[in-house]
GROMACS .gro file of N, CA and C in nm:
model
  459
    1MET      N    1  13.021   9.563   7.548
    1MET     CA    2  12.933   9.510   7.446
    1MET      C    3  13.023   9.413   7.352
    2LYS      N    4  13.156   9.430   7.329
    2LYS     CA    5  13.252   9.385   7.251
    2LYS      C    6  13.255   9.236   7.304
    3LYS      N    7  13.252   9.225   7.426
    3LYS     CA    8  13.261   9.071   7.477
    3LYS      C    9  13.135   9.010   7.465
    4HIS      N   10  13.019   9.075   7.467
    4HIS     CA   11  12.902   9.014   7.444
    4HIS      C   12  12.892   8.971   7.306
    5LEU      N   13  12.952   9.039   7.235
    5LEU     CA   14  12.928   8.992   7.058
    5LEU      C   15  13.021   8.869   7.055
    6TRP      N   16  13.137   8.899   7.103
    6TRP     CA   17  13.246   8.791   7.080
    6TRP      C   18  13.175   8.643   7.139
    7THR      N   19  13.115   8.640   7.271
    7THR     CA   20  13.046   8.537   7.337
    7THR      C   21  12.943   8.496   7.237
    8TYR      N   22  12.870   8.574   7.203
    8TYR     CA   23  12.763   8.545   7.095
    8TYR      C   24  12.813   8.454   6.985
    9PHE      N   25  12.913   8.507   6.914
    9PHE     CA   26  12.987   8.471   6.809
    9PHE      C   27  13.032   8.311   6.826
   10LEU      N   28  13.107   8.310   6.957
   10LEU     CA   29  13.149   8.175   6.996
   10LEU      C   30  13.039   8.071   7.000
   11ASN      N   31  12.942   8.110   7.082
   11ASN     CA   32  12.836   8.040   7.098
   11ASN      C   33  12.762   7.983   6.947
   12VAL      N   34  12.763   8.058   6.901
   12VAL     CA   35  12.685   8.045   6.742
   12VAL      C   36  12.775   7.951   6.685
   13MET      N   37  12.928   7.958   6.660
   13MET     CA   38  13.021   7.880   6.605
   13MET      C   39  13.024   7.731   6.662
   14PHE      N   40  12.996   7.741   6.812
   14PHE     CA   41  13.022   7.610   6.880
   14PHE      C   42  12.882   7.500   6.852
   15SER      N   43  12.758   7.588   6.842
   15SER     CA   44  12.628   7.525   6.809
   15SER      C   45  12.643   7.476   6.664
   16PHE      N   46  12.670   7.561   6.577
   16PHE     CA   47  12.677   7.533   6.450
   16PHE      C   48  12.761   7.418   6.401
   17GLY      N   49  12.896   7.414   6.461
   17GLY     CA   50  13.010   7.327   6.434
   17GLY      C   51  12.978   7.191   6.473
   18LEU      N   52  12.907   7.205   6.599
   18LEU     CA   53  12.867   7.055   6.683
   18LEU      C   54  12.756   7.006   6.595
   19THR      N   55  12.650   7.076   6.577
   19THR     CA   56  12.542   7.017   6.493
   19THR      C   57  12.579   6.968   6.333
   20THR      N   58  12.653   7.056   6.253
   20THR     CA   59  12.690   7.026   6.143
   20THR      C   60  12.793   6.909   6.134
   21ALA      N   61  12.856   6.867   6.219
   21ALA     CA   62  12.935   6.772   6.247
   21ALA      C   63  12.840   6.640   6.265
   22PHE      N   64  12.748   6.651   6.350
   22PHE     CA   65  12.657   6.543   6.376
   22PHE      C   66  12.570   6.511   6.261
   23LEU      N   67  12.515   6.613   6.175
   23LEU     CA   68  12.449   6.598   6.070
   23LEU      C   69  12.516   6.526   5.956
   24THR      N   70  12.662   6.581   5.955
   24THR     CA   71  12.723   6.527   5.860
   24THR      C   72  12.770   6.385   5.844
   25VAL      N   73  12.780   6.336   5.975
   25VAL     CA   74  12.826   6.215   6.017
   25VAL      C   75  12.660   6.101   5.980
   26ILE      N   76  12.538   6.164   5.990
   26ILE     CA   77  12.453   6.074   5.964
   26ILE      C   78  12.421   6.101   5.793
   27ILE      N   79  12.449   6.207   5.737
   27ILE     CA   80  12.438   6.209   5.586
   27ILE      C   81  12.531   6.092   5.522
   28ILE      N   82  12.667   6.130   5.576
   28ILE     CA   83  12.763   6.012   5.527
   28ILE      C   84  12.723   5.846   5.549
   29LEU      N   85  12.659   5.819   5.650
   29LEU     CA   86  12.611   5.690   5.686
   29LEU      C   87  12.488   5.657   5.614
   30VAL      N   88  12.368   5.757   5.591
   30VAL     CA   89  12.257   5.694   5.537
   30VAL      C   90  12.211   5.782   5.410
   31GLY      N   91  12.317   5.870   5.368
   31GLY     CA   92  12.266   5.985   5.263
   31GLY      C   93  12.229   5.924   5.141
   32ASP      N   94  12.310   5.812   5.109
   32ASP     CA   95  12.252   5.744   4.976
   32ASP      C   96  12.106   5.683   4.980
   33THR      N   97  12.078   5.658   5.090
   33THR     CA   98  11.945   5.601   5.124
   33THR      C   99  11.844   5.694   5.096
   34ILE      N  100  11.855   5.802   5.160
   34ILE     CA  101  11.760   5.905   5.124
   34ILE      C  102  11.774   6.021   5.075
   35LYS      N  103  11.843   6.011   4.975
   35LYS     CA  104  11.899   6.100   4.870
   35LYS      C  105  11.796   6.163   4.823
   36GLY      N  106  11.778   6.284   4.800
   36GLY     CA  107  11.677   6.372   4.736
   36GLY      C  108  11.541   6.380   4.789
   37GLU      N  109  11.528   6.329   4.919
   37GLU     CA  110  11.387   6.344   5.000
   37GLU      C  111  11.380   6.473   5.054
   38THR      N  112  11.484   6.524   5.092
   38THR     CA  113  11.473   6.675   5.136
   38THR      C  114  11.565   6.750   5.097
   39GLY      N  115  11.580   6.871   5.128
   39GLY     CA  116  11.675   7.005   5.107
   39GLY      C  117  11.810   6.950   5.149
   40MET      N  118  11.795   6.879   5.271
   40MET     CA  119  11.932   6.849   5.332
   40MET      C  120  11.999   6.724   5.277
   41THR      N  121  11.937   6.660   5.217
   41THR     CA  122  11.965   6.518   5.142
   41THR      C  123  11.986   6.526   5.010
   42LEU      N  124  11.992   6.638   4.963
   42LEU     CA  125  11.994   6.647   4.817
   42LEU      C  126  12.117   6.580   4.732
   43LEU      N  127  12.229   6.598   4.813
   43LEU     CA  128  12.345   6.533   4.764
   43LEU      C  129  12.376   6.389   4.795
   44GLY      N  130  12.320   6.348   4.854
   44GLY     CA  131  12.312   6.217   4.919
   44GLY      C  132  12.448   6.209   5.045
   45SER      N  133  12.532   6.098   5.020
   45SER     CA  134  12.668   6.084   5.098
   45SER      C  135  12.744   6.175   5.069
   46GLU      N  136  12.739   6.235   4.953
   46GLU     CA  137  12.829   6.343   4.919
   46GLU      C  138  12.857   6.463   4.990
   47GLY      N  139  12.777   6.503   5.081
   47GLY     CA  140  12.755   6.602   5.183
   47GLY      C  141  12.654   6.689   5.167
   48ILE      N  142  12.648   6.809   5.276
   48ILE     CA  143  12.523   6.859   5.277
   48ILE      C  144  12.537   7.011   5.184
   49PRO      N  145  12.410   7.029   5.135
   49PRO     CA  146  12.438   7.159   5.045
   49PRO      C  147  12.451   7.288   5.088
   50THR      N  148  12.527   7.374   5.048
   50THR     CA  149  12.566   7.496   5.093
   50THR      C  150  12.450   7.574   5.125
   51ALA      N  151  12.328   7.575   5.061
   51ALA     CA  152  12.216   7.649   5.091
   51ALA      C  153  12.138   7.603   5.221
   52PHE      N  154  12.148   7.477   5.238
   52PHE     CA  155  12.112   7.412   5.380
   52PHE      C  156  12.211   7.483   5.498
   53LEU      N  157  12.328   7.454   5.483
   53LEU     CA  158  12.428   7.527   5.571
   53LEU      C  159  12.399   7.667   5.617
   54LEU      N  160  12.373   7.736   5.508
   54LEU     CA  161  12.349   7.888   5.525
   54LEU      C  162  12.216   7.896   5.607
   55GLN      N  163  12.098   7.828   5.570
   55GLN     CA  164  11.984   7.842   5.638
   55GLN      C  165  11.999   7.805   5.800
   56PHE      N  166  12.058   7.688   5.817
   56PHE     CA  167  12.095   7.641   5.929
   56PHE      C  168  12.172   7.736   6.027
   57LEU      N  169  12.280   7.815   5.983
   57LEU     CA  170  12.330   7.896   6.046
   57LEU      C  171  12.262   8.032   6.093
   58ILE      N  172  12.168   8.081   5.990
   58ILE     CA  173  12.090   8.185   6.029
   58ILE      C  174  12.014   8.114   6.128
   59ALA      N  175  11.928   8.008   6.118
   59ALA     CA  176  11.843   7.948   6.234
   59ALA      C  177  11.926   7.956   6.358
   60ASP      N  178  12.049   7.903   6.376
   60ASP     CA  179  12.149   7.893   6.477
   60ASP      C  180  12.158   8.061   6.534
   61MET      N  181  12.185   8.135   6.442
   61MET     CA  182  12.222   8.271   6.521
   61MET      C  183  12.102   8.328   6.580
   62ILE      N  184  11.971   8.273   6.532
   62ILE     CA  185  11.847   8.326   6.576
   62ILE      C  186  11.806   8.284   6.709
   63VAL      N  187  11.847   8.144   6.727
   63VAL     CA  188  11.830   8.077   6.856
   63VAL      C  189  11.931   8.147   6.948
   64MET      N  190  12.050   8.138   6.913
   64MET     CA  191  12.163   8.208   7.005
   64MET      C  192  12.098   8.338   7.055
   65ALA      N  193  12.055   8.421   6.976
   65ALA     CA  194  12.013   8.548   6.998
   65ALA      C  195  11.901   8.542   7.111
   66LEU      N  196  11.789   8.435   7.103
   66LEU     CA  197  11.702   8.422   7.182
   66LEU      C  198  11.750   8.363   7.322
   67ARG      N  199  11.867   8.281   7.296
   67ARG     CA  200  11.931   8.251   7.405
   67ARG      C  201  11.998   8.369   7.531
   68LYS      N  202  12.050   8.444   7.430
   68LYS     CA  203  12.100   8.569   7.497
   68LYS      C  204  11.958   8.638   7.553
   69LEU      N  205  11.883   8.673   7.494
   69LEU     CA  206  11.773   8.743   7.527
   69LEU      C  207  11.704   8.696   7.676
   70PHE      N  208  11.660   8.567   7.639
   70PHE     CA  209  11.605   8.489   7.783
   70PHE      C  210  11.687   8.462   7.884
   71LEU      N  211  11.818   8.427   7.845
   71LEU     CA  212  11.885   8.358   7.956
   71LEU      C  213  11.982   8.428   8.023
   72SER      N  214  12.003   8.592   8.000
   72SER     CA  215  12.084   8.657   8.032
   72SER      C  216  12.007   8.792   8.100
   73ASP      N  217  12.052   8.859   8.221
   73ASP     CA  218  11.995   8.998   8.239
   73ASP      C  219  12.008   9.105   8.165
   74LEU      N  220  12.054   9.081   8.038
   74LEU     CA  221  12.068   9.217   7.954
   74LEU      C  222  11.934   9.268   7.909
   75CYS      N  223  11.848   9.217   7.901
   75CYS     CA  224  11.717   9.258   7.875
   75CYS      C  225  11.595   9.224   7.943
   76ILE      N  226  11.586   9.104   8.003
   76ILE     CA  227  11.475   9.068   8.097
   76ILE      C  228  11.547   9.043   8.232
   77ARG      N  229  11.519   9.145   8.334
   77ARG     CA  230  11.593   9.150   8.476
   77ARG      C  231  11.492   9.094   8.581
   78ASN      N  232  11.378   9.133   8.574
   78ASN     CA  233  11.263   9.074   8.681
   78ASN      C  234  11.206   8.929   8.654
   79MET      N  235  11.234   8.855   8.569
   79MET     CA  236  11.186   8.726   8.553
   79MET      C  237  11.258   8.619   8.624
   80LYS      N  238  11.198   8.522   8.691
   80LYS     CA  239  11.251   8.391   8.746
   80LYS      C  240  11.306   8.319   8.616
   81PRO      N  241  11.440   8.261   8.672
   81PRO     CA  242  11.483   8.143   8.569
   81PRO      C  243  11.394   8.053   8.507
   82SER      N  244  11.305   7.971   8.579
   82SER     CA  245  11.214   7.887   8.523
   82SER      C  246  11.149   7.941   8.398
   83PRO      N  247  11.063   8.062   8.403
   83PRO     CA  248  11.000   8.107   8.276
   83PRO      C  249  11.080   8.131   8.192
   84ARG      N  250  11.211   8.186   8.206
   84ARG     CA  251  11.300   8.238   8.112
   84ARG      C  252  11.339   8.111   8.035
   85VAL      N  253  11.375   8.000   8.103
   85VAL     CA  254  11.417   7.869   8.015
   85VAL      C  255  11.283   7.818   7.955
   86ILE      N  256  11.183   7.814   8.018
   86ILE     CA  257  11.071   7.775   7.934
   86ILE      C  258  11.033   7.867   7.790
   87LEU      N  259  11.055   8.014   7.807
   87LEU     CA  260  11.037   8.070   7.708
   87LEU      C  261  11.137   8.057   7.607
   88PHE      N  262  11.246   8.037   7.657
   88PHE     CA  263  11.363   8.004   7.565
   88PHE      C  264  11.358   7.898   7.476
   89LEU      N  265  11.287   7.796   7.539
   89LEU     CA  266  11.288   7.646   7.505
   89LEU      C  267  11.182   7.658   7.383
   90VAL      N  268  11.062   7.710   7.415
   90VAL     CA  269  10.954   7.725   7.334
   90VAL      C  270  10.985   7.805   7.215
   91SER      N  271  11.054   7.939   7.222
   91SER     CA  272  11.071   8.007   7.100
   91SER      C  273  11.186   7.955   7.033
   92SER      N  274  11.273   7.857   7.087
   92SER     CA  275  11.384   7.784   7.002
   92SER      C  276  11.300   7.687   6.916
   93LEU      N  277  11.198   7.610   6.965
   93LEU     CA  278  11.137   7.534   6.902
   93LEU      C  279  11.052   7.562   6.790
   94LEU      N  280  10.984   7.685   6.835
   94LEU     CA  281  10.902   7.739   6.709
   94LEU      C  282  11.003   7.795   6.596
   95THR      N  283  11.112   7.854   6.620
   95THR     CA  284  11.202   7.895   6.517
   95THR      C  285  11.238   7.748   6.429
   96MET      N  286  11.287   7.671   6.487
   96MET     CA  287  11.345   7.529   6.427
   96MET      C  288  11.220   7.488   6.353
   97THR      N  289  11.078   7.501   6.429
   97THR     CA  290  11.001   7.411   6.336
   97THR      C  291  10.942   7.516   6.222
   98CYS      N  292  10.960   7.655   6.247
   98CYS     CA  293  10.930   7.748   6.090
   98CYS      C  294  11.044   7.720   5.997
   99PHE      N  295  11.146   7.696   6.023
   99PHE     CA  296  11.276   7.656   5.920
   99PHE      C  297  11.238   7.522   5.866
  100ILE      N  298  11.217   7.461   5.957
  100ILE     CA  299  11.188   7.298   5.882
  100ILE      C  300  11.096   7.305   5.786
  101LEU      N  301  10.979   7.363   5.812
  101LEU     CA  302  10.846   7.349   5.699
  101LEU      C  303  10.881   7.443   5.608
  102VAL      N  304  10.935   7.580   5.636
  102VAL     CA  305  10.969   7.666   5.529
  102VAL      C  306  11.064   7.610   5.413
  103CYS      N  307  11.193   7.596   5.500
  103CYS     CA  308  11.328   7.558   5.403
  103CYS      C  309  11.304   7.402   5.378
  104GLY      N  310  11.208   7.317   5.408
  104GLY     CA  311  11.197   7.185   5.384
  104GLY      C  312  11.321   7.097   5.414
  105TRP      N  313  11.365   7.115   5.533
  105TRP     CA  314  11.458   7.037   5.585
  105TRP      C  315  11.438   6.892   5.585
  106PHE      N  316  11.326   6.854   5.660
  106PHE     CA  317  11.282   6.736   5.683
  106PHE      C  318  11.141   6.701   5.599
  107PRO      N  319  11.118   6.577   5.565
  107PRO     CA  320  10.974   6.551   5.518
  107PRO      C  321  10.878   6.562   5.618
  108THR      N  322  10.780   6.679   5.565
  108THR     CA  323  10.672   6.679   5.679
  108THR      C  324  10.551   6.596   5.662
  109CYS      N  325  10.577   6.491   5.597
  109CYS     CA  326  10.462   6.397   5.587
  109CYS      C  327  10.465   6.310   5.696
  110GLY      N  328  10.550   6.265   5.776
  110GLY     CA  329  10.571   6.177   5.878
  110GLY      C  330  10.618   6.260   6.010
  111LEU      N  331  10.574   6.232   6.131
  111LEU     CA  332  10.612   6.284   6.238
  111LEU      C  333  10.742   6.203   6.293
  112LEU      N  334  10.765   6.088   6.256
  112LEU     CA  335  10.870   6.012   6.315
  112LEU      C  336  11.011   6.069   6.272
  113VAL      N  337  11.018   6.164   6.164
  113VAL     CA  338  11.122   6.220   6.144
  113VAL      C  339  11.160   6.362   6.244
  114PHE      N  340  11.065   6.399   6.301
  114PHE     CA  341  11.076   6.511   6.395
  114PHE      C  342  11.134   6.454   6.523
  115ILE      N  343  11.130   6.318   6.566
  115ILE     CA  344  11.190   6.251   6.705
  115ILE      C  345  11.336   6.290   6.702
  116PRO      N  346  11.433   6.203   6.600
  116PRO     CA  347  11.560   6.242   6.608
  116PRO      C  348  11.617   6.378   6.616
  117CYS      N  349  11.526   6.463   6.526
  117CYS     CA  350  11.570   6.624   6.532
  117CYS      C  351  11.553   6.684   6.668
  118SER      N  352  11.436   6.653   6.739
  118SER     CA  353  11.371   6.687   6.848
  118SER      C  354  11.494   6.648   6.963
  119VAL      N  355  11.522   6.525   6.941
  119VAL     CA  356  11.629   6.482   7.055
  119VAL      C  357  11.751   6.511   7.040
  120CYS      N  358  11.810   6.566   6.928
  120CYS     CA  359  11.915   6.634   6.900
  120CYS      C  360  11.896   6.789   6.952
  121ALA      N  361  11.819   6.868   6.925
  121ALA     CA  362  11.800   6.976   6.988
  121ALA      C  363  11.787   6.993   7.131
  122ILE      N  364  11.738   6.896   7.184
  122ILE     CA  365  11.714   6.899   7.316
  122ILE      C  366  11.854   6.858   7.401
  123ILE      N  367  11.931   6.774   7.347
  123ILE     CA  368  12.055   6.724   7.391
  123ILE      C  369  12.133   6.854   7.389
  124LEU      N  370  12.138   6.900   7.252
  124LEU     CA  371  12.239   7.016   7.238
  124LEU      C  372  12.189   7.146   7.314
  125ASN      N  373  12.067   7.156   7.352
  125ASN     CA  374  12.043   7.268   7.437
  125ASN      C  375  12.077   7.252   7.568
  126ALA      N  376  12.061   7.134   7.608
  126ALA     CA  377  12.095   7.088   7.766
  126ALA      C  378  12.249   7.081   7.777
  127MET      N  379  12.345   7.076   7.669
  127MET     CA  380  12.458   7.072   7.699
  127MET      C  381  12.505   7.226   7.686
  128ARG      N  382  12.441   7.310   7.601
  128ARG     CA  383  12.478   7.454   7.630
  128ARG      C  384  12.434   7.540   7.745
  129LEU      N  385  12.312   7.470   7.817
  129LEU     CA  386  12.292   7.528   7.942
  129LEU      C  387  12.368   7.485   8.053
  130PHE      N  388  12.402   7.352   8.047
  130PHE     CA  389  12.496   7.322   8.157
  130PHE      C  390  12.649   7.381   8.162
  131ARG      N  391  12.687   7.405   8.025
  131ARG     CA  392  12.809   7.473   8.002
  131ARG      C  393  12.818   7.614   8.047
  132SER      N  394  12.692   7.669   7.996
  132SER     CA  395  12.687   7.813   8.068
  132SER      C  396  12.653   7.839   8.215
  133GLU      N  397  12.571   7.731   8.242
  133GLU     CA  398  12.559   7.727   8.410
  133GLU      C  399  12.708   7.723   8.478
  134ALA      N  400  12.767   7.597   8.444
  134ALA     CA  401  12.892   7.600   8.505
  134ALA      C  402  13.019   7.697   8.492
  135ALA      N  403  12.991   7.762   8.392
  135ALA     CA  404  13.083   7.900   8.348
  135ALA      C  405  13.025   8.003   8.455
  136ASN      N  406  12.900   8.019   8.483
  136ASN     CA  407  12.841   8.115   8.584
  136ASN      C  408  12.877   8.081   8.690
  137ASN      N  409  12.873   7.958   8.748
  137ASN     CA  410  12.905   7.919   8.881
  137ASN      C  411  13.039   7.930   8.899
  138LYS      N  412  13.140   7.917   8.809
  138LYS     CA  413  13.271   7.953   8.838
  138LYS      C  414  13.332   8.069   8.843
  139ALA      N  415  13.235   8.177   8.768
  139ALA     CA  416  13.290   8.317   8.774
  139ALA      C  417  13.213   8.361   8.908
  140LEU      N  418  13.123   8.348   8.959
  140LEU     CA  419  13.062   8.369   9.090
  140LEU      C  420  13.152   8.308   9.210
  141ALA      N  421  13.188   8.195   9.198
  141ALA     CA  422  13.280   8.127   9.299
  141ALA      C  423  13.437   8.228   9.292
  142ASP      N  424  13.469   8.233   9.178
  142ASP     CA  425  13.595   8.329   9.181
  142ASP      C  426  13.579   8.440   9.240
  143ALA      N  427  13.465   8.512   9.190
  143ALA     CA  428  13.428   8.660   9.248
  143ALA      C  429  13.400   8.655   9.394
  144LEU      N  430  13.345   8.569   9.461
  144LEU     CA  431  13.325   8.537   9.593
  144LEU      C  432  13.457   8.523   9.674
  145THR      N  433  13.533   8.419   9.595
  145THR     CA  434  13.669   8.411   9.667
  145THR      C  435  13.771   8.536   9.668
  146LYS      N  436  13.771   8.604   9.546
  146LYS     CA  437  13.837   8.735   9.552
  146LYS      C  438  13.787   8.829   9.646
  147TYR      N  439  13.659   8.855   9.682
  147TYR     CA  440  13.613   8.942   9.778
  147TYR      C  441  13.636   8.883   9.901
  148LYS      N  442  13.622   8.770   9.944
  148LYS     CA  443  13.684   8.733  10.061
  148LYS      C  444  13.824   8.748  10.103
  149SER      N  445  13.901   8.735   9.999
  149SER     CA  446  14.041   8.775  10.013
  149SER      C  447  14.074   8.910  10.053
  150ASP      N  448  13.992   8.993   9.953
  150ASP     CA  449  14.020   9.128   9.979
  150ASP      C  450  13.981   9.187  10.095
  151HIS      N  451  13.863   9.111  10.164
  151HIS     CA  452  13.781   9.190  10.283
  151HIS      C  453  13.858   9.113  10.405
  152ALA      N  454  13.936   9.012  10.384
  152ALA     CA  455  13.954   8.932  10.509
  152ALA      C  456  14.058   8.995  10.625
  153SER      N  457  14.121   9.097  10.578
  153SER     CA  458  14.200   9.160  10.676
  153SER      C  459  14.132   9.277  10.754
   0.00000   0.00000   0.00000
């Protein structure tokens, strides 16, 4: 249980840190141009408001919990991987959409704003999935090698 909580915490911090760094660069580059249009751009190029960062951390914690729920065997054991991934992506998208609408992260008047956000979310989720898949494959390969060496005699 302790290992699962630590892994969950590391995944939340990895995702939060990477996305916050990406958003900080965007805010520094174009923050003064779009200053005050959304909750995220209230300070312009001076940075991202603390309230937004807290909201984003909570959203990230929810998405990582959904990831743990759908992409591990802790709760759902008899479901094929494809439906799990689809359920994870749909629930993550719904979570982020709710936060965007309720917290006013982006202007809701135009759909063009959602395209960069969606692309960023897709890229980050793909990176997370590939990273976890590579770690799982390595662990399975190591276990198989150990099993073969133990039972070779």
